[in-house]
């Protein structure tokens, strides 16, 4: 995800503008954090009031963080443009709040003023999406709006009757389907609550604890630095939910550590890119898509989190195993014992207490059957109480506690801005897809091309998802792809949760898939290596991720479907398959086969996927024998 870096002192003639802007941004960020905490505990406001207020706040915040003409001589003109954008959206939000009952009850016809406010607000949102993500996203959303206007002039299956500006305004502005739609509700409640929960967790000690535990768990073994990156990025990413943010957080520590131990720079960048991408696939946040998926599919969020656990475990098992085998073969160094934190430091009770209290708060909310946002709020309260007690017991002061919590609320508020802006735009895209019926047309075309063969459809879908998600943040890519393409597989009788997870995986993997592999670009910059070489090693390390979604179709037990035996068999076969693919990716040699080793690993992977326990057990025996053979040979020599 390409974003602008904000440097308070970078090339601004008017320093007071910069200083005032950053102070205002921090104040608004804290305000958003408090808004999220308040509505999580006491409940959201009326539907349109909650959503319009949230959109107004994040627009102000986005413009403060990503101003027009920052560092340019014409910054004064940028200030005028930014004030106009803020004013337009604030007026629109106030208009909707003041008229929310009429909008929801009377379903009013749009008038010229509504069209001006609605499309003006949409233009602002798309411009901010461009600033915070890339030009690709607003082009896609804007193209879908144009498609709604001009569908009557498009021939063939993709044509439709077309809609005038006032009808589209009613959908986008005067309803809860467009700018104030379901995705905006998710962003302003459950998603924002968990982002704030993660910010509190990281600021009260979880960040250092995660890194220390990762160092202790993997640092002393072959390829230790790469394993630290894998574990730490998985832990961070499960909370941050953004591959780019994850790379920026952990990569600045792990990549230099790997290079210092003489790991090839492309390999170091590849490890961080693939491990950070995996964080988007791991509960609880999953690149913020878990909450969106729950709403789109119509199931409980905790169901999505539970179903996603085993695939995420298999993904990281594949990455970890590939690293281990490469490290043993190429003699990648481990981290010196002197550089590893001792267990006492890693399990420091003052840093560990907020983590345990946060988990306990979540468990309490789940046990009581509370809403997701109230459950997250209980977790936040647990973190705050435990951090306060631990800091005071350790000799800290109230001012230190207040400063830490203020930073956490500030970063939590900032954390919802980008994803909030993108989900507002994505909601407009979804509304236009539903309005025009383009999803039905796409479904018919793909089924026709594949001839109704479910594996052919899945293959086409995988390629389409990877291409459609390129250059987009995961949550936005998932929503866009799911809105248009998920119905294709659902029509084949597959479970909707399985289908949405299938789409989500390939949308997430698009950030490491060339040529537009954003996560690779960021990682290669830190590693100071050519992005093409980093991409090569990233694909090698993360190869199992591309196969996993296909396993969902072959083995629904991976997604906790089909009863205990089906789940156990799927887990067993999945582990064997993943390790075989890891061995293939690591170019692991089987001494007696020499140049046929790759064919052997492919054979083991295929056997692991055959129906029945017998095939899975045979694959496991072959796998274990082949992996242990080099060790016995080394001993005998």
mmCIF file of C-alpha atoms in Angstrom, residues 239-426:
data_model
loop_
_atom_site.group_PDB
_atom_site.id
_atom_site.type_symbol
_atom_site.label_atom_id
_atom_site.label_comp_id
_atom_site.label_asym_id
_atom_site.label_seq_id
_atom_site.Cartn_x
_atom_site.Cartn_y
_atom_site.Cartn_z
ATOM 1 C CA UNK A 239 -3.067 -7.436 15.176
ATOM 2 C CA UNK A 240 -2.011 -4.786 12.655
ATOM 3 C CA UNK A 241 -3.657 -6.520 9.698
ATOM 4 C CA UNK A 242 -1.586 -4.620 7.131
ATOM 5 C CA UNK A 243 1.362 -6.178 5.352
ATOM 6 C CA UNK A 244 2.987 -2.815 4.651
ATOM 7 C CA UNK A 245 2.568 -1.597 8.243
ATOM 8 C CA UNK A 246 3.846 -4.961 9.417
ATOM 9 C CA UNK A 247 6.971 -4.732 7.243
ATOM 10 C CA UNK A 248 7.614 -1.179 8.405
ATOM 11 C CA UNK A 249 7.278 -2.261 12.061
ATOM 12 C CA UNK A 250 9.210 -5.529 12.182
ATOM 13 C CA UNK A 251 11.209 -5.313 8.972
ATOM 14 C CA UNK A 252 13.326 -2.414 10.184
ATOM 15 C CA UNK A 253 14.627 -4.760 12.911
ATOM 16 C CA UNK A 254 14.604 -8.192 11.291
ATOM 17 C CA UNK A 255 15.999 -7.384 7.836
ATOM 18 C CA UNK A 256 19.152 -5.626 9.163
ATOM 19 C CA UNK A 257 19.568 -8.484 11.655
ATOM 20 C CA UNK A 258 19.480 -11.068 8.845
ATOM 21 C CA UNK A 259 21.902 -9.054 6.703
ATOM 22 C CA UNK A 260 24.269 -8.666 9.648
ATOM 23 C CA UNK A 261 24.387 -12.465 9.881
ATOM 24 C CA UNK A 262 25.291 -12.590 6.152
ATOM 25 C CA UNK A 263 21.904 -13.693 4.861
ATOM 26 C CA UNK A 264 21.503 -12.670 1.190
ATOM 27 C CA UNK A 265 19.656 -9.351 1.024
ATOM 28 C CA UNK A 266 16.940 -10.620 -1.383
ATOM 29 C CA UNK A 267 16.292 -13.585 0.900
ATOM 30 C CA UNK A 268 16.014 -11.283 3.946
ATOM 31 C CA UNK A 269 13.536 -9.076 2.104
ATOM 32 C CA UNK A 270 11.569 -12.084 0.889
ATOM 33 C CA UNK A 271 11.269 -13.552 4.376
ATOM 34 C CA UNK A 272 9.862 -10.313 5.751
ATOM 35 C CA UNK A 273 7.496 -9.756 2.817
ATOM 36 C CA UNK A 274 5.927 -13.212 2.957
ATOM 37 C CA UNK A 275 5.798 -13.372 6.769
ATOM 38 C CA UNK A 276 4.168 -9.956 6.986
ATOM 39 C CA UNK A 277 1.638 -10.877 4.312
ATOM 40 C CA UNK A 278 0.722 -13.956 6.330
ATOM 41 C CA UNK A 279 -0.311 -11.662 9.173
ATOM 42 C CA UNK A 280 -3.262 -10.598 7.044
ATOM 43 C CA UNK A 281 -4.411 -14.217 6.925
ATOM 44 C CA UNK A 282 -4.174 -14.771 10.678
ATOM 45 C CA UNK A 283 -6.977 -14.068 13.150
ATOM 46 C CA UNK A 284 -8.112 -11.926 14.872
ATOM 47 C CA UNK A 285 -8.059 -9.004 12.378
ATOM 48 C CA UNK A 286 -6.983 -10.635 9.078
ATOM 49 C CA UNK A 287 -6.212 -7.416 7.279
ATOM 50 C CA UNK A 288 -9.513 -6.045 8.641
ATOM 51 C CA UNK A 289 -11.301 -8.419 6.253
ATOM 52 C CA UNK A 290 -12.593 -10.767 8.972
ATOM 53 C CA UNK A 291 -15.196 -8.217 10.042
ATOM 54 C CA UNK A 292 -16.194 -7.411 6.472
ATOM 55 C CA UNK A 293 -16.390 -11.107 5.606
ATOM 56 C CA UNK A 294 -18.647 -11.819 8.576
ATOM 57 C CA UNK A 295 -21.068 -9.143 7.386
ATOM 58 C CA UNK A 296 -20.996 -10.121 3.715
ATOM 59 C CA UNK A 297 -21.472 -13.833 4.438
ATOM 60 C CA UNK A 298 -23.937 -13.276 7.284
ATOM 61 C CA UNK A 299 -22.162 -15.288 9.990
ATOM 62 C CA UNK A 300 -20.716 -14.461 13.388
ATOM 63 C CA UNK A 301 -17.267 -12.857 13.376
ATOM 64 C CA UNK A 302 -15.940 -15.484 15.792
ATOM 65 C CA UNK A 303 -16.920 -18.153 13.280
ATOM 66 C CA UNK A 304 -14.702 -16.505 10.668
ATOM 67 C CA UNK A 305 -11.830 -16.223 13.163
ATOM 68 C CA UNK A 306 -12.135 -19.903 14.131
ATOM 69 C CA UNK A 307 -12.396 -21.118 10.536
ATOM 70 C CA UNK A 308 -9.354 -19.074 9.466
ATOM 71 C CA UNK A 309 -7.070 -20.431 12.197
ATOM 72 C CA UNK A 310 -6.004 -23.750 10.642
ATOM 73 C CA UNK A 311 -5.218 -22.307 7.169
ATOM 74 C CA UNK A 312 -3.147 -19.544 8.798
ATOM 75 C CA UNK A 313 -1.259 -22.152 10.844
ATOM 76 C CA UNK A 314 -0.530 -24.175 7.691
ATOM 77 C CA UNK A 315 0.657 -21.039 5.882
ATOM 78 C CA UNK A 316 3.184 -20.232 8.592
ATOM 79 C CA UNK A 317 4.180 -23.894 8.933
ATOM 80 C CA UNK A 318 5.059 -23.856 5.233
ATOM 81 C CA UNK A 319 7.075 -20.639 5.500
ATOM 82 C CA UNK A 320 8.846 -21.772 8.686
ATOM 83 C CA UNK A 321 9.704 -25.209 7.237
ATOM 84 C CA UNK A 322 10.999 -23.722 3.984
ATOM 85 C CA UNK A 323 13.267 -21.370 5.918
ATOM 86 C CA UNK A 324 14.501 -24.198 8.141
ATOM 87 C CA UNK A 325 15.390 -26.476 5.217
ATOM 88 C CA UNK A 326 17.113 -23.680 3.275
ATOM 89 C CA UNK A 327 19.027 -22.652 6.401
ATOM 90 C CA UNK A 328 20.298 -26.181 7.038
ATOM 91 C CA UNK A 329 21.337 -26.678 3.423
ATOM 92 C CA UNK A 330 23.046 -23.299 2.985
ATOM 93 C CA UNK A 331 24.301 -22.971 6.578
ATOM 94 C CA UNK A 332 22.495 -19.745 7.394
ATOM 95 C CA UNK A 333 23.661 -18.598 10.805
ATOM 96 C CA UNK A 334 21.716 -18.546 14.016
ATOM 97 C CA UNK A 335 21.553 -15.585 16.366
ATOM 98 C CA UNK A 336 24.270 -15.546 19.036
ATOM 99 C CA UNK A 337 23.077 -16.396 22.518
ATOM 100 C CA UNK A 338 24.390 -13.040 23.758
ATOM 101 C CA UNK A 339 22.019 -11.257 21.370
ATOM 102 C CA UNK A 340 18.951 -13.154 22.555
ATOM 103 C CA UNK A 341 16.847 -11.864 25.449
ATOM 104 C CA UNK A 342 16.673 -14.213 28.400
ATOM 105 C CA UNK A 343 13.350 -15.792 29.305
ATOM 106 C CA UNK A 344 12.989 -13.529 32.329
ATOM 107 C CA UNK A 345 13.147 -10.441 30.123
ATOM 108 C CA UNK A 346 10.896 -11.980 27.478
ATOM 109 C CA UNK A 347 8.271 -12.841 30.094
ATOM 110 C CA UNK A 348 8.525 -9.598 32.052
ATOM 111 C CA UNK A 349 5.323 -9.523 34.091
ATOM 112 C CA UNK A 350 4.737 -5.790 33.609
ATOM 113 C CA UNK A 351 4.684 -6.222 29.824
ATOM 114 C CA UNK A 352 2.910 -9.573 29.925
ATOM 115 C CA UNK A 353 0.095 -8.467 32.254
ATOM 116 C CA UNK A 354 -1.665 -6.182 29.702
ATOM 117 C CA UNK A 355 -1.594 -8.988 27.102
ATOM 118 C CA UNK A 356 -3.136 -11.518 29.481
ATOM 119 C CA UNK A 357 -5.652 -8.985 30.787
ATOM 120 C CA UNK A 358 -6.631 -8.028 27.241
ATOM 121 C CA UNK A 359 -7.204 -11.672 26.334
ATOM 122 C CA UNK A 360 -9.158 -12.172 29.560
ATOM 123 C CA UNK A 361 -11.347 -9.177 28.682
ATOM 124 C CA UNK A 362 -12.080 -10.647 25.260
ATOM 125 C CA UNK A 363 -12.859 -14.027 26.817
ATOM 126 C CA UNK A 364 -15.259 -12.367 29.280
ATOM 127 C CA UNK A 365 -17.094 -10.610 26.471
ATOM 128 C CA UNK A 366 -17.370 -13.802 24.432
ATOM 129 C CA UNK A 367 -18.553 -15.777 27.465
ATOM 130 C CA UNK A 368 -21.268 -13.203 28.159
ATOM 131 C CA UNK A 369 -22.379 -13.171 24.523
ATOM 132 C CA UNK A 370 -21.700 -9.444 24.145
ATOM 133 C CA UNK A 371 -21.392 -7.661 20.811
ATOM 134 C CA UNK A 372 -18.014 -7.741 19.082
ATOM 135 C CA UNK A 373 -17.278 -4.093 19.786
ATOM 136 C CA UNK A 374 -18.234 -4.381 23.472
ATOM 137 C CA UNK A 375 -16.086 -7.512 23.711
ATOM 138 C CA UNK A 376 -13.161 -5.557 22.269
ATOM 139 C CA UNK A 377 -13.905 -2.775 24.740
ATOM 140 C CA UNK A 378 -13.659 -5.221 27.664
ATOM 141 C CA UNK A 379 -10.277 -6.231 26.266
ATOM 142 C CA UNK A 380 -9.226 -2.577 26.129
ATOM 143 C CA UNK A 381 -10.347 -2.001 29.701
ATOM 144 C CA UNK A 382 -8.360 -5.050 30.799
ATOM 145 C CA UNK A 383 -5.250 -3.707 29.072
ATOM 146 C CA UNK A 384 -5.611 -0.236 30.589
ATOM 147 C CA UNK A 385 -6.179 -1.546 34.133
ATOM 148 C CA UNK A 386 -3.308 -4.061 33.967
ATOM 149 C CA UNK A 387 -0.917 -1.510 32.462
ATOM 150 C CA UNK A 388 -1.826 1.055 35.111
ATOM 151 C CA UNK A 389 -1.296 -1.389 37.979
ATOM 152 C CA UNK A 390 1.957 -2.728 36.498
ATOM 153 C CA UNK A 391 3.398 0.733 35.842
ATOM 154 C CA UNK A 392 2.554 2.037 39.300
ATOM 155 C CA UNK A 393 3.960 -1.135 40.918
ATOM 156 C CA UNK A 394 7.168 -0.649 38.935
ATOM 157 C CA UNK A 395 7.645 2.902 40.161
ATOM 158 C CA UNK A 396 6.021 4.668 37.222
ATOM 159 C CA UNK A 397 4.007 7.861 37.411
ATOM 160 C CA UNK A 398 0.491 8.851 36.433
ATOM 161 C CA UNK A 399 1.896 11.202 33.806
ATOM 162 C CA UNK A 400 3.792 8.286 32.228
ATOM 163 C CA UNK A 401 0.606 6.215 32.150
ATOM 164 C CA UNK A 402 -1.411 9.068 30.672
ATOM 165 C CA UNK A 403 1.231 9.735 27.988
ATOM 166 C CA UNK A 404 1.329 6.069 26.925
ATOM 167 C CA UNK A 405 -2.450 5.747 26.755
ATOM 168 C CA UNK A 406 -2.699 9.031 24.868
ATOM 169 C CA UNK A 407 -0.214 7.742 22.276
ATOM 170 C CA UNK A 408 -2.188 4.504 21.993
ATOM 171 C CA UNK A 409 -5.480 6.352 21.414
ATOM 172 C CA UNK A 410 -3.729 8.625 18.914
ATOM 173 C CA UNK A 411 -2.283 5.724 16.922
ATOM 174 C CA UNK A 412 -5.556 3.814 17.159
ATOM 175 C CA UNK A 413 -7.365 6.836 15.753
ATOM 176 C CA UNK A 414 -4.845 7.150 12.937
ATOM 177 C CA UNK A 415 -5.073 3.428 12.267
ATOM 178 C CA UNK A 416 -8.739 3.572 11.251
ATOM 179 C CA UNK A 417 -8.290 6.424 8.778
ATOM 180 C CA UNK A 418 -6.874 4.653 5.727
ATOM 181 C CA UNK A 419 -9.017 1.541 6.023
ATOM 182 C CA UNK A 420 -12.045 3.716 6.800
ATOM 183 C CA UNK A 421 -11.590 5.824 3.661
ATOM 184 C CA UNK A 422 -11.092 2.737 1.517
ATOM 185 C CA UNK A 423 -14.158 0.987 2.921
ATOM 186 C CA UNK A 424 -16.343 4.043 2.263
ATOM 187 C CA UNK A 425 -15.232 3.949 -1.375
ATOM 188 C CA UNK A 426 -15.563 0.157 -1.493
#
